[in-house]
RNA sequence: UGAGGGAUAGUUCAAUGGUAGAACAGUGGACUCUGGAUCCAUUAAUCUUGGUUCGAAUCCAGGUCCCUCAGCCA
């Protein structure tokens, strides 16, 4: 049922059980569900899945897998005014991409008829009634957190009248908001969810799946538990904010006398420097602060895929952050660690120069072109080598040269010798500047005896740098991504500011003309590589046959940048 | 001020009456044809006050702080 989920860190967490697994063990010990574990992932199709969902998905599918059970994907599509087919499609795609496959694909809307019949049953049992109060009046009657509510004047209608009215609600006799069906529980309950919750509202709206078959739609509380029950779910895992709903979840199921799943709540996963609420993500998209749901800066799964994040990194991240009853804020660097870990093992190396500085090797023959063998992945030599052409005119990274090098700068500077990866040692002899004093070219010499990068005399060099042959380089656009926000926790912003005020202006930087070694030619959309010394990159969907576009998935860890930052701060 | 939850290194999790540990982050070092990777070392925590106990992060009592709930959203 699950696929491609081996070798997750959970293997290293053996013996450590979180509270959910302990509950399941207890159920298995008592025989409550006959040893069965059947879970479900129940998104509402009103937006794209994000990293927080990845945790819920991994948990639900992972649990079932561990206990030899099954998991359904179920769309909680009970509110047609907010839901769209586009979201259904993207969710299906994202769950698959994450590496999971479901036992059954279901929709809450599959159960509309059954839910309706059960509502009728509740009316017949005298525990549900049609209320004519307006939304405002209902709110007013509900009381407050500290004061009990008051009963609706329509609360004690006869069963016959309720049945008649409910039938006519379904038949479309009433306008939106004219009536609702409510459960008759306790208007004085200290838990406001039990103060006669609404079961059905009238919504003359077209549903993505049921079209115009219905004009009354069940509320979450009425639909969710019963849907779980129908599917034979044993453990209904949801987030903390539903704790107060559990008594209601249990109440409905007990009234109906049907299979009773156990609702279990766990803490949401938040990550620093981004936002995770659907409302905020929707604003980012609608107000065009990003280019779409899959803009690589977004925390959505489709954005992660586009940016080049391997699904295994997300799964490992979900596993290692654990499950508890605290709503935590995990450091984005934790996620980045798992992204790097996975990509380092699996992705080929390539040399690419983002900000080119021309280097002319004055003692290298004009027309000579050599080809060097460079390892595809030093982590896995079995992958072999690739050929990289070398010639008299090269590009190196501007950052790799300093005319007056500060302490601890190991790279190229006048008179200093460095290694060009897999090629030769070169030495900087002369710096060429334009009229404004900008460095435009370096004149260097190479040492032919260091061919392949090894010095015969055993002399050492402090830096090995990436490079690209000017005549052979492939031009590409490269998009560098940084954190979406300038502050780790959006909750820490000034009260009179909006989270949009904290969008990182450098969250995206576009380099129009970068130079990549020719082996990159023909790379397909989605192809992941490491640009040596720079980071991991993936070919973006904006690429065309004529022009490659790369997204930086994540940088490499970088001691030098860190040194500069700490020096700048001090 | 009603109800329901929560509080352990900077962060996320362990420890379930018996030596407070891991991962990420940080720091120092080794190694290196990626200032990458890897390896080694290291800094760093039980919200608070009492109580029970030979022994408390864990049990009990009081306090403090944080989160969620008053949609015809989910």
Coordinates of C-alpha atoms (C1' of nucleotides) in Angstrom, one line a residue:
Chain A
X1 CA 0.0 0.0 0.0
X2 CA 2.7 2.5 0.7
X3 CA 5.6 2.7 -1.7
X4 CA 9.1 3.9 -1.5
X5 CA 9.1 4.6 2.2
X6 CA 12.0 2.4 3.3
X7 CA 15.0 3.6 5.1
X8 CA 13.3 6.5 6.9
X9 CA 14.8 7.6 10.2
X10 CA 12.0 5.8 12.0
X11 CA 14.3 2.8 11.8
X12 CA 16.6 4.6 14.1
X13 CA 13.9 5.5 16.5
X14 CA 13.1 1.9 17.3
X15 CA 11.7 1.4 20.8
X16 CA 10.6 5.0 21.0
X17 CA 6.9 5.2 20.7
X18 CA 4.9 8.4 20.4
X19 CA 1.6 8.8 22.2
X20 CA -0.4 7.8 19.1
X21 CA 1.4 4.5 18.7
X22 CA 0.9 3.8 22.4
X23 CA -2.8 4.3 22.0
X24 CA -2.8 1.9 19.1
X25 CA -0.9 -0.6 21.1
X26 CA -3.4 -0.3 23.9
X27 CA -6.2 -0.8 21.5
X28 CA -4.5 -3.9 20.1
X29 CA -3.9 -5.2 23.6
X30 CA -7.6 -4.7 24.5
X31 CA -8.8 -5.9 21.2
X32 CA -10.9 -2.8 20.6
X33 CA -10.5 -2.9 16.9
X34 CA -9.5 -6.5 16.5
X35 CA -6.0 -5.5 15.9
X36 CA -6.9 -3.5 12.8
X37 CA -5.4 -0.1 12.0
X38 CA -7.3 1.8 9.3
X39 CA -6.5 5.5 8.8
X40 CA -7.4 8.2 6.4
X41 CA -6.0 11.4 5.1
X42 CA -9.0 13.8 4.7
X43 CA -8.1 17.1 3.1
X44 CA -10.7 19.7 2.1
X45 CA -10.0 20.5 -1.6
X46 CA -9.9 24.2 -1.0
X47 CA -6.2 24.8 -1.5
X48 CA -2.9 23.1 -2.2
X49 CA -1.2 20.7 0.2
X50 CA 1.8 22.0 2.1
X51 CA 4.6 20.8 4.3
X52 CA 2.3 20.6 7.3
X53 CA 0.1 18.2 5.4
X54 CA 3.2 16.1 4.5
X55 CA 3.4 15.4 8.2
X56 CA -0.2 14.3 8.5
X57 CA 0.1 12.2 5.3
X58 CA 3.3 10.5 6.5
X59 CA 1.7 9.8 9.9
X60 CA -1.5 8.4 8.6
X61 CA 0.0 6.2 5.9
X62 CA 3.1 5.4 8.0
X63 CA 1.0 4.2 10.9
X64 CA -1.1 1.9 8.7
X65 CA 2.0 0.6 7.1
X66 CA 3.7 -0.2 10.4
X67 CA 0.6 -2.0 11.8
X68 CA -0.2 -3.8 8.6
X69 CA -3.3 -1.7 8.0
X70 CA -4.6 0.5 5.3
X71 CA -5.2 4.2 4.5
X72 CA -7.8 6.0 2.5
X73 CA -7.5 9.3 0.7
X74 CA -10.8 11.1 1.4
X75 CA -11.8 14.5 0.2
X76 CA -13.8 16.4 2.8
X77 CA -15.9 18.1 0.1
X78 CA -18.8 19.4 2.1
X79 CA -18.6 23.1 1.2
X80 CA -19.0 23.6 -2.5
X81 CA -18.5 27.4 -2.2
X82 CA -14.8 26.9 -1.4
X83 CA -13.9 23.8 -3.3
X84 CA -12.6 23.2 -6.8
X85 CA -11.6 20.3 -9.0
X86 CA -8.2 22.0 -9.5
X87 CA -7.5 21.4 -5.8
X88 CA -8.7 17.8 -6.0
X89 CA -6.3 17.1 -8.9
X90 CA -3.4 18.7 -7.2
X91 CA -3.9 16.9 -3.9
X92 CA -4.0 13.5 -5.7
X93 CA -0.8 14.4 -7.5
X94 CA 1.0 15.6 -4.4
X95 CA 0.1 12.6 -2.3
X96 CA 1.4 10.3 -5.0
X97 CA 4.5 12.3 -5.4
X98 CA 5.2 12.2 -1.7
X99 CA 5.4 8.4 -2.2
X100 CA 2.1 7.1 -0.9
X101 CA -0.8 5.1 -2.4
X102 CA -4.2 4.8 -0.8
X103 CA -6.4 1.8 -0.3
X104 CA -9.4 3.7 -1.6
X105 CA -10.1 7.2 -2.9
X106 CA -13.3 8.5 -1.4
X107 CA -15.3 11.7 -1.1
X108 CA -17.5 12.8 1.8
X109 CA -19.9 13.6 -1.0
X110 CA -20.2 9.9 -1.7
X111 CA -22.0 9.7 1.6
X112 CA -24.5 12.6 1.1
X113 CA -27.5 10.3 0.8
X114 CA -26.5 8.2 3.8
X115 CA -25.8 11.3 5.9
X116 CA -29.2 12.6 5.0
X117 CA -30.9 9.4 6.0
X118 CA -29.0 9.5 9.3
X119 CA -30.2 13.0 9.9
X120 CA -33.7 11.9 9.4
X121 CA -33.1 9.2 11.9
X122 CA -31.9 11.8 14.4
X123 CA -35.1 13.8 13.8
X124 CA -37.1 10.7 14.4
X125 CA -35.2 10.1 17.6
X126 CA -36.1 13.5 18.7
X127 CA -32.6 14.8 18.8
X128 CA -32.5 17.0 15.8
X129 CA -34.7 19.9 14.7
X130 CA -35.1 22.5 11.9
X131 CA -34.4 26.0 13.1
X132 CA -35.7 29.1 11.5
X133 CA -33.4 31.5 13.3
X134 CA -31.0 33.6 11.2
X135 CA -27.2 33.1 11.5
X136 CA -27.0 36.2 13.6
X137 CA -29.8 35.0 15.9
X138 CA -28.2 31.6 16.3
X139 CA -24.9 33.3 17.3
X140 CA -26.8 35.4 19.8
X141 CA -28.5 32.4 21.3
X142 CA -25.3 30.5 21.6
X143 CA -24.2 32.5 24.5
X144 CA -20.5 33.1 25.2
X145 CA -17.5 31.2 26.4
X146 CA -18.5 32.1 30.0
X147 CA -22.3 32.3 29.7
X148 CA -24.7 29.6 28.7
X149 CA -26.8 29.9 25.6
X150 CA -30.5 30.1 25.2
X151 CA -32.8 27.6 23.4
X152 CA -34.2 28.5 20.1
X153 CA -38.0 29.1 20.0
X154 CA -38.1 26.4 17.2
X155 CA -36.3 23.8 19.3
X156 CA -39.4 21.9 20.3
X157 CA -41.1 21.5 17.0
X158 CA -42.8 18.1 16.5
X159 CA -41.0 15.3 14.8
X160 CA -43.6 15.4 12.0
X161 CA -43.0 19.1 11.4
X162 CA -39.2 18.7 11.5
X163 CA -39.4 15.8 9.1
X164 CA -41.6 17.8 6.7
X165 CA -39.4 20.9 6.9
X166 CA -36.2 18.9 6.4
X167 CA -37.7 17.2 3.4
X168 CA -38.6 20.6 2.0
X169 CA -35.1 21.9 2.7
X170 CA -33.7 19.2 0.6
X171 CA -36.3 19.8 -2.1
X172 CA -35.1 23.4 -2.5
X173 CA -38.1 25.2 -1.1
X174 CA -36.1 27.6 0.9
X175 CA -33.4 30.2 0.3
X176 CA -29.9 30.1 1.5
X177 CA -29.8 30.8 5.3
X178 CA -33.6 30.5 5.8
X179 CA -33.3 27.3 7.8
X180 CA -30.8 24.9 9.3
X181 CA -31.0 21.5 10.8
X182 CA -29.5 21.4 14.3
X183 CA -28.8 18.6 16.8
X184 CA -30.7 19.0 20.1
X185 CA -28.0 18.5 22.7
X186 CA -27.4 21.1 25.4
X187 CA -27.5 24.9 25.1
X188 CA -25.9 25.3 28.4
X189 CA -22.9 23.0 27.8
X190 CA -19.6 24.4 28.8
X191 CA -18.3 23.1 25.5
X192 CA -19.8 25.4 22.9
X193 CA -19.6 22.7 20.2
X194 CA -22.4 20.9 22.0
X195 CA -24.8 23.9 22.1
X196 CA -27.1 22.5 19.4
X197 CA -24.5 22.4 16.5
X198 CA -25.7 23.0 13.0
X199 CA -25.8 19.8 10.9
X200 CA -27.1 21.1 7.6
X201 CA -27.2 24.5 5.9
X202 CA -28.9 25.5 2.7
X203 CA -26.5 26.3 0.0
X204 CA -27.8 26.6 -3.6
X205 CA -24.4 26.0 -5.1
X206 CA -23.0 23.7 -7.7
X207 CA -20.8 21.0 -6.2
X208 CA -17.7 19.8 -8.1
X209 CA -18.9 16.2 -7.9
X210 CA -22.6 16.2 -7.1
X211 CA -23.4 19.1 -9.3
X212 CA -26.9 20.4 -8.5
X213 CA -28.2 17.3 -6.9
X214 CA -28.1 18.9 -3.5
X215 CA -28.9 22.3 -2.0
X216 CA -28.3 21.3 1.6
X217 CA -24.8 20.4 2.6
X218 CA -23.6 18.7 5.8
X219 CA -21.3 20.6 8.2
X220 CA -17.9 19.2 9.0
X221 CA -18.9 17.8 12.4
X222 CA -21.9 15.9 10.9
X223 CA -19.9 14.6 7.9
X224 CA -16.6 13.7 9.3
X225 CA -17.1 11.1 12.0
X226 CA -19.8 9.4 10.0
X227 CA -17.6 9.2 6.9
X228 CA -14.9 7.7 9.1
X229 CA -17.4 5.2 10.4
X230 CA -18.7 4.2 7.0
X231 CA -15.1 3.5 5.8
X232 CA -14.3 1.4 8.8
X233 CA -11.6 3.8 10.0
X234 CA -10.2 2.8 13.3
X235 CA -8.0 5.8 14.2
X236 CA -9.2 9.2 13.0
X237 CA -6.1 11.4 13.4
X238 CA -6.5 15.1 13.2
X239 CA -5.0 18.3 14.6
X240 CA -5.2 19.8 18.1
X241 CA -8.0 22.3 17.3
X242 CA -10.5 19.5 17.0
X243 CA -10.0 18.3 20.6
X244 CA -13.1 20.2 21.6
X245 CA -15.1 18.5 18.8
X246 CA -14.3 15.0 20.0
X247 CA -17.3 14.9 22.4
X248 CA -19.5 15.8 19.4
X249 CA -17.8 13.3 17.2
X250 CA -18.6 10.6 19.8
X251 CA -22.1 11.9 20.4
X252 CA -23.2 11.5 16.8
X253 CA -21.8 8.1 16.4
X254 CA -23.3 6.9 19.7
X255 CA -26.7 8.3 18.7
X256 CA -26.5 6.4 15.4
X257 CA -25.1 3.3 17.0
X258 CA -22.6 2.7 14.2
X259 CA -18.9 1.7 14.1
X260 CA -17.0 4.0 16.4
X261 CA -13.5 5.1 15.4
X262 CA -11.2 6.8 17.9
X263 CA -10.4 10.4 17.1
X264 CA -6.8 11.3 18.1
X265 CA -5.4 14.8 18.0
X266 CA -1.8 15.8 17.5
X267 CA 0.1 19.1 17.1
X268 CA 0.6 20.9 13.9
X269 CA 4.0 21.3 12.2
X270 CA 5.1 24.8 11.5
X271 CA 8.4 25.8 10.0
X272 CA 10.4 29.0 10.4
X273 CA 10.5 31.7 7.8
X274 CA 7.3 30.7 6.1
X275 CA 3.5 30.6 6.6
X276 CA 1.4 27.6 6.5
X277 CA -2.2 28.7 6.9
X278 CA -4.4 28.3 3.8
X279 CA -5.8 31.7 4.2
X280 CA -2.3 33.3 4.0
X281 CA -1.2 31.1 1.2
X282 CA -4.3 32.0 -0.7
X283 CA -3.5 35.7 -0.2
X284 CA 0.1 35.2 -1.5
X285 CA -1.3 33.7 -4.6
X286 CA -4.3 35.9 -5.2
X287 CA -2.5 39.1 -4.5
X288 CA 0.3 38.0 -6.7
X289 CA 3.2 38.1 -4.2
X290 CA 4.2 34.8 -5.7
X291 CA 3.6 33.5 -9.2
X292 CA 1.2 30.7 -8.1
X293 CA 0.7 27.8 -5.8
X294 CA 3.8 26.1 -7.1
X295 CA 6.0 29.1 -7.0
X296 CA 9.2 27.7 -5.6
X297 CA 9.1 30.0 -2.6
X298 CA 5.8 28.6 -1.4
X299 CA 5.7 25.9 1.3
X300 CA 3.3 23.8 -0.8
X301 CA 4.2 20.3 -1.9
X302 CA 3.9 21.3 -5.6
X303 CA 6.3 24.1 -5.0
X304 CA 8.7 21.7 -3.3
X305 CA 8.5 19.4 -6.2
X306 CA 9.2 22.2 -8.7
X307 CA 12.0 23.5 -6.6
X308 CA 13.7 20.1 -6.6
X309 CA 13.0 18.9 -3.1
X310 CA 13.1 15.1 -3.0
X311 CA 9.9 13.6 -1.4
X312 CA 12.1 11.4 0.8
X313 CA 13.5 14.5 2.5
X314 CA 9.9 15.6 3.4
X315 CA 9.1 12.1 4.7
X316 CA 12.3 12.0 6.8
X317 CA 11.6 15.4 8.1
X318 CA 8.0 14.4 9.1
X319 CA 9.4 11.3 10.9
X320 CA 12.2 13.0 12.7
X321 CA 10.1 15.9 14.0
X322 CA 8.0 13.4 15.8
X323 CA 4.4 13.5 16.9
X324 CA 3.2 15.2 20.1
X325 CA 0.5 17.4 21.5
X326 CA 2.5 20.6 21.1
X327 CA 2.2 23.0 18.2
X328 CA 5.8 23.4 17.4
X329 CA 7.9 25.7 15.1
X330 CA 10.7 23.7 13.6
X331 CA 13.8 25.3 12.2
X332 CA 13.8 25.4 8.4
X333 CA 17.5 24.3 8.6
X334 CA 16.2 21.0 9.9
X335 CA 14.3 20.5 6.6
X336 CA 17.3 21.7 4.6
X337 CA 19.5 19.1 6.3
X338 CA 17.3 16.3 5.0
X339 CA 17.1 17.8 1.6
X340 CA 20.9 18.0 1.3
X341 CA 21.3 14.6 2.8
X342 CA 19.2 13.0 0.2
X343 CA 20.4 15.0 -2.8
X344 CA 24.0 14.5 -1.8
X345 CA 23.6 10.8 -2.1
X346 CA 21.6 10.7 -5.3
X347 CA 22.3 13.7 -7.5
X348 CA 25.0 14.1 -10.2
X349 CA 27.6 16.9 -10.0
X350 CA 28.0 19.6 -12.6
X351 CA 30.0 22.8 -12.7
X352 CA 28.2 26.0 -13.3
X353 CA 29.3 29.6 -12.9
X354 CA 26.6 32.0 -11.7
X355 CA 28.5 35.3 -11.8
X356 CA 31.2 34.8 -14.4
X357 CA 34.7 36.3 -14.3
X358 CA 36.7 35.8 -17.4
X359 CA 40.0 34.0 -17.0
X360 CA 42.6 33.8 -19.8
X361 CA 45.4 31.3 -19.5
X362 CA 48.2 33.1 -21.2
X363 CA 50.4 30.0 -21.5
X364 CA 47.7 27.7 -22.8
X365 CA 47.7 27.0 -26.6
X366 CA 45.1 29.1 -28.5
X367 CA 43.3 26.3 -30.2
X368 CA 43.7 23.5 -27.8
X369 CA 40.7 21.8 -26.2
X370 CA 41.2 19.1 -23.6
X371 CA 38.6 16.9 -22.0
X372 CA 38.9 16.0 -18.4
X373 CA 37.1 13.2 -16.6
X374 CA 35.2 14.4 -13.6
X375 CA 33.3 12.2 -11.1
X376 CA 29.6 12.2 -11.5
X377 CA 29.2 11.8 -7.8
X378 CA 32.1 11.4 -5.4
X379 CA 29.7 9.9 -2.9
X380 CA 29.2 7.0 -5.3
X381 CA 32.2 6.5 -7.5
X382 CA 30.4 3.6 -9.2
X383 CA 28.4 6.2 -11.2
X384 CA 31.5 6.9 -13.2
X385 CA 32.7 10.1 -14.8
X386 CA 31.6 12.7 -17.2
X387 CA 33.7 14.7 -19.7
X388 CA 34.4 18.4 -19.2
X389 CA 36.0 20.4 -21.9
X390 CA 38.8 22.8 -21.0
X391 CA 40.4 25.6 -23.1
X392 CA 42.3 28.8 -22.9
X393 CA 39.4 31.1 -21.9
X394 CA 37.4 30.1 -18.9
X395 CA 34.9 31.5 -16.5
X396 CA 35.2 31.3 -12.8
X397 CA 33.0 32.7 -10.0
X398 CA 33.4 36.4 -9.2
X399 CA 33.3 35.5 -5.5
X400 CA 36.3 33.2 -6.0
X401 CA 38.7 36.1 -6.7
X402 CA 39.7 39.0 -4.4
X403 CA 42.4 41.5 -5.3
X404 CA 43.3 42.1 -1.7
X405 CA 42.3 38.9 0.1
X406 CA 41.3 39.1 3.7
X407 CA 42.5 36.6 6.2
X408 CA 41.0 33.1 5.8
X409 CA 40.2 33.8 2.2
X410 CA 41.7 30.8 0.5
X411 CA 40.7 31.3 -3.1
X412 CA 42.3 33.1 -6.0
X413 CA 44.1 36.4 -5.7
X414 CA 47.1 38.0 -7.4
X415 CA 50.2 35.8 -7.2
X416 CA 48.3 32.9 -5.6
X417 CA 47.8 29.4 -7.0
X418 CA 44.6 27.4 -6.8
X419 CA 43.3 24.2 -8.4
X420 CA 40.6 24.2 -11.0
X421 CA 38.6 21.1 -10.2
X422 CA 39.6 18.1 -12.2
X423 CA 41.9 20.2 -14.4
X424 CA 45.0 22.2 -13.6
X425 CA 46.6 24.4 -11.0
X426 CA 46.5 28.0 -12.1
X427 CA 48.1 31.1 -10.8
X428 CA 46.9 34.7 -11.1
X429 CA 49.4 36.9 -12.8
X430 CA 47.5 40.0 -13.8
X431 CA 44.2 41.8 -13.1
X432 CA 42.5 43.6 -15.9
X433 CA 40.1 46.4 -15.1
X434 CA 37.8 48.6 -17.1
X435 CA 37.7 52.4 -17.0
X436 CA 35.7 52.4 -13.8
X437 CA 38.1 50.2 -12.0
X438 CA 35.9 47.1 -12.2
X439 CA 37.7 43.8 -12.6
X440 CA 36.8 42.4 -15.9
X441 CA 39.4 39.7 -16.6
X442 CA 42.2 37.8 -15.0
X443 CA 45.4 36.7 -16.8
X444 CA 46.6 33.5 -15.3
X445 CA 49.1 30.8 -16.1
X446 CA 48.5 27.1 -15.7
X447 CA 51.0 24.4 -14.7
X448 CA 50.9 21.6 -17.3
X449 CA 52.4 19.2 -14.8
X450 CA 49.3 19.4 -12.7
X451 CA 47.1 17.9 -15.4
X452 CA 44.0 16.2 -13.9
X453 CA 44.4 18.3 -10.8
X454 CA 47.3 16.4 -9.1
X455 CA 50.6 18.1 -8.4
X456 CA 53.5 15.7 -9.2
X457 CA 55.8 17.5 -6.7
X458 CA 53.1 17.1 -4.0
X459 CA 52.7 20.8 -3.5
X460 CA 49.4 21.8 -1.9
X461 CA 46.9 24.4 -2.8
X462 CA 44.3 25.8 -0.4
X463 CA 41.4 26.0 -2.7
X464 CA 39.8 23.9 -5.4
X465 CA 37.4 26.0 -7.6
X466 CA 34.7 25.3 -10.2
X467 CA 35.0 26.7 -13.7
X468 CA 33.6 26.4 -17.1
X469 CA 35.2 26.7 -20.6
X470 CA 33.8 29.9 -22.2
X471 CA 33.6 28.4 -25.6
X472 CA 31.7 25.3 -24.5
X473 CA 29.5 26.7 -21.8
X474 CA 25.7 26.4 -22.0
X475 CA 23.9 29.6 -21.0
X476 CA 21.1 29.2 -18.6
X477 CA 18.8 31.2 -16.3
X478 CA 19.2 30.5 -12.7
X479 CA 16.7 31.4 -10.0
X480 CA 18.1 31.6 -6.5
X481 CA 15.6 31.2 -3.7
X482 CA 15.8 32.3 -0.1
X483 CA 13.4 32.2 2.8
X484 CA 9.9 33.6 2.0
X485 CA 9.9 35.8 5.2
X486 CA 12.4 37.9 6.9
X487 CA 11.4 36.8 10.4
X488 CA 11.4 33.2 11.6
X489 CA 8.0 33.3 13.2
X490 CA 5.2 35.3 11.6
X491 CA 3.5 35.4 15.0
X492 CA 6.3 37.7 16.2
X493 CA 5.5 40.5 13.8
X494 CA 4.4 44.0 15.0
X495 CA 0.7 44.1 15.8
X496 CA -0.1 46.8 13.3
X497 CA 1.7 45.0 10.5
X498 CA 0.6 42.4 8.0
X499 CA 2.6 39.2 7.3
X500 CA 3.0 40.5 3.8
X501 CA 5.2 43.3 5.2
X502 CA 7.7 40.7 6.1
X503 CA 8.1 39.1 2.7
X504 CA 11.8 38.7 2.0
X505 CA 12.6 41.0 -1.0
X506 CA 15.5 38.6 -1.8
X507 CA 13.3 35.5 -1.6
X508 CA 14.0 35.2 -5.3
X509 CA 16.9 36.5 -7.3
X510 CA 17.1 35.8 -11.0
X511 CA 20.4 35.4 -12.8
X512 CA 19.7 35.7 -16.5
X513 CA 23.0 34.4 -17.9
X514 CA 24.8 31.7 -15.9
X515 CA 27.2 29.4 -17.6
X516 CA 27.0 25.6 -17.2
X517 CA 29.2 22.9 -18.4
X518 CA 28.0 21.3 -21.6
X519 CA 27.1 17.9 -20.1
X520 CA 23.9 19.7 -18.9
X521 CA 22.6 19.9 -22.4
X522 CA 19.2 18.3 -22.9
X523 CA 18.4 18.1 -19.2
X524 CA 14.7 17.5 -18.7
X525 CA 12.3 19.4 -16.5
X526 CA 12.7 18.2 -13.0
X527 CA 16.3 17.1 -13.4
X528 CA 18.2 17.6 -10.2
X529 CA 21.9 18.3 -10.0
X530 CA 24.5 19.8 -7.7
X531 CA 26.4 22.8 -9.1
X532 CA 29.6 22.1 -7.3
X533 CA 30.3 24.3 -4.4
X534 CA 27.1 26.3 -4.9
X535 CA 24.1 24.1 -4.1
X536 CA 21.5 21.8 -5.5
X537 CA 19.5 22.9 -8.5
X538 CA 16.5 21.5 -10.5
X539 CA 15.4 22.3 -14.0
X540 CA 12.3 24.4 -13.8
X541 CA 9.1 23.9 -15.7
X542 CA 9.7 27.3 -17.4
X543 CA 12.6 25.7 -19.4
X544 CA 12.4 25.5 -23.1
X545 CA 14.5 23.5 -25.6
X546 CA 16.4 26.7 -26.2
X547 CA 16.9 27.9 -22.7
X548 CA 17.3 26.0 -19.5
X549 CA 16.0 27.5 -16.3
X550 CA 17.2 26.3 -12.9
X551 CA 15.8 26.6 -9.5
X552 CA 18.2 26.5 -6.5
X553 CA 16.7 23.9 -4.3
X554 CA 19.0 24.7 -1.4
X555 CA 22.6 25.9 -1.0
X556 CA 25.4 23.8 0.2
X557 CA 26.6 24.5 3.7
X558 CA 29.1 27.2 3.3
X559 CA 31.8 27.9 5.9
X560 CA 33.2 31.0 4.1
X561 CA 29.8 32.7 3.9
X562 CA 29.3 32.0 7.5
X563 CA 32.7 33.4 8.4
X564 CA 31.9 36.6 6.5
X565 CA 28.6 36.9 8.2
X566 CA 30.0 36.5 11.7
X567 CA 32.8 38.9 10.8
X568 CA 30.3 41.4 9.5
X569 CA 28.2 41.1 12.6
X570 CA 31.2 41.5 14.9
Chain B
rU1 C1' -13.2 35.3 34.2
rG2 C1' -16.3 28.8 31.0
rA3 C1' -14.3 24.3 28.6
rG4 C1' -10.4 21.6 26.5
rG5 C1' -5.1 21.0 25.7
rG6 C1' 0.2 22.0 26.5
rA7 C1' 5.1 23.3 29.1
rU8 C1' 12.5 19.1 29.0
rA9 C1' 19.1 22.2 25.6
rG10 C1' 18.4 27.8 20.8
rU11 C1' 14.6 24.2 18.0
rU12 C1' 11.9 19.5 17.5
rC13 C1' 11.6 15.1 20.1
rA14 C1' 13.3 10.8 24.1
rA15 C1' 13.7 9.4 29.1
rU16 C1' 6.7 6.2 31.6
rG17 C1' 9.7 6.5 40.2
rG18 C1' 16.3 4.7 39.4
rU19 C1' 23.0 7.9 35.4
rA20 C1' 18.2 13.7 31.8
rG21 C1' 19.6 11.4 25.9
rA22 C1' 19.1 12.1 20.3
rA23 C1' 18.7 15.0 15.9
rC24 C1' 19.1 19.9 13.8
rA25 C1' 21.5 24.5 15.0
rG26 C1' 26.2 26.4 17.6
rU27 C1' 31.5 25.9 18.9
rG28 C1' 36.5 23.4 18.3
rG29 C1' 39.3 19.9 15.6
rA30 C1' 40.7 15.9 11.9
rC31 C1' 40.4 14.8 6.8
rU32 C1' 39.4 16.4 1.9
rC33 C1' 40.6 17.7 -5.8
rU34 C1' 33.5 20.8 -3.5
rG35 C1' 35.3 26.1 2.6
rG36 C1' 30.7 20.2 0.4
rA37 C1' 30.4 15.2 2.4
rU38 C1' 32.5 12.3 6.4
rC39 C1' 34.7 11.6 11.3
rC40 C1' 35.9 13.2 16.4
rA41 C1' 35.1 16.3 20.4
rU42 C1' 32.2 20.0 22.7
rU43 C1' 28.5 24.0 24.6
rA44 C1' 23.5 23.7 26.2
rA45 C1' 17.4 22.0 29.3
rU46 C1' 13.3 19.5 33.3
rC47 C1' 8.0 26.7 33.9
rU48 C1' 7.5 27.7 39.4
rU49 C1' 6.6 26.7 44.8
rG50 C1' 5.6 23.1 48.1
rG51 C1' 4.5 17.8 49.3
rU52 C1' 5.1 12.1 49.0
rU53 C1' 9.6 9.0 48.4
rC54 C1' 15.9 6.1 49.9
rG55 C1' 15.2 8.4 45.1
rA56 C1' 10.7 12.8 41.1
rA57 C1' 11.1 15.5 34.5
rU58 C1' 7.8 11.5 35.9
rC59 C1' 3.2 10.9 41.4
rC60 C1' 0.1 14.8 44.5
rA61 C1' -1.4 20.0 45.7
rG62 C1' -1.1 25.3 44.6
rG63 C1' 0.6 28.9 41.2
rU64 C1' 2.6 30.9 36.3
rC65 C1' 2.8 31.1 31.1
rC66 C1' 1.2 29.4 26.2
rC67 C1' -2.4 27.3 22.5
rU68 C1' -7.6 26.2 20.9
rC69 C1' -13.1 27.1 21.0
rA70 C1' -18.5 31.7 20.9
rG71 C1' -18.9 29.9 11.4
rC72 C1' -24.9 28.4 8.4
rC73 C1' -15.7 27.1 7.4
rA74 C1' -12.8 22.7 7.8

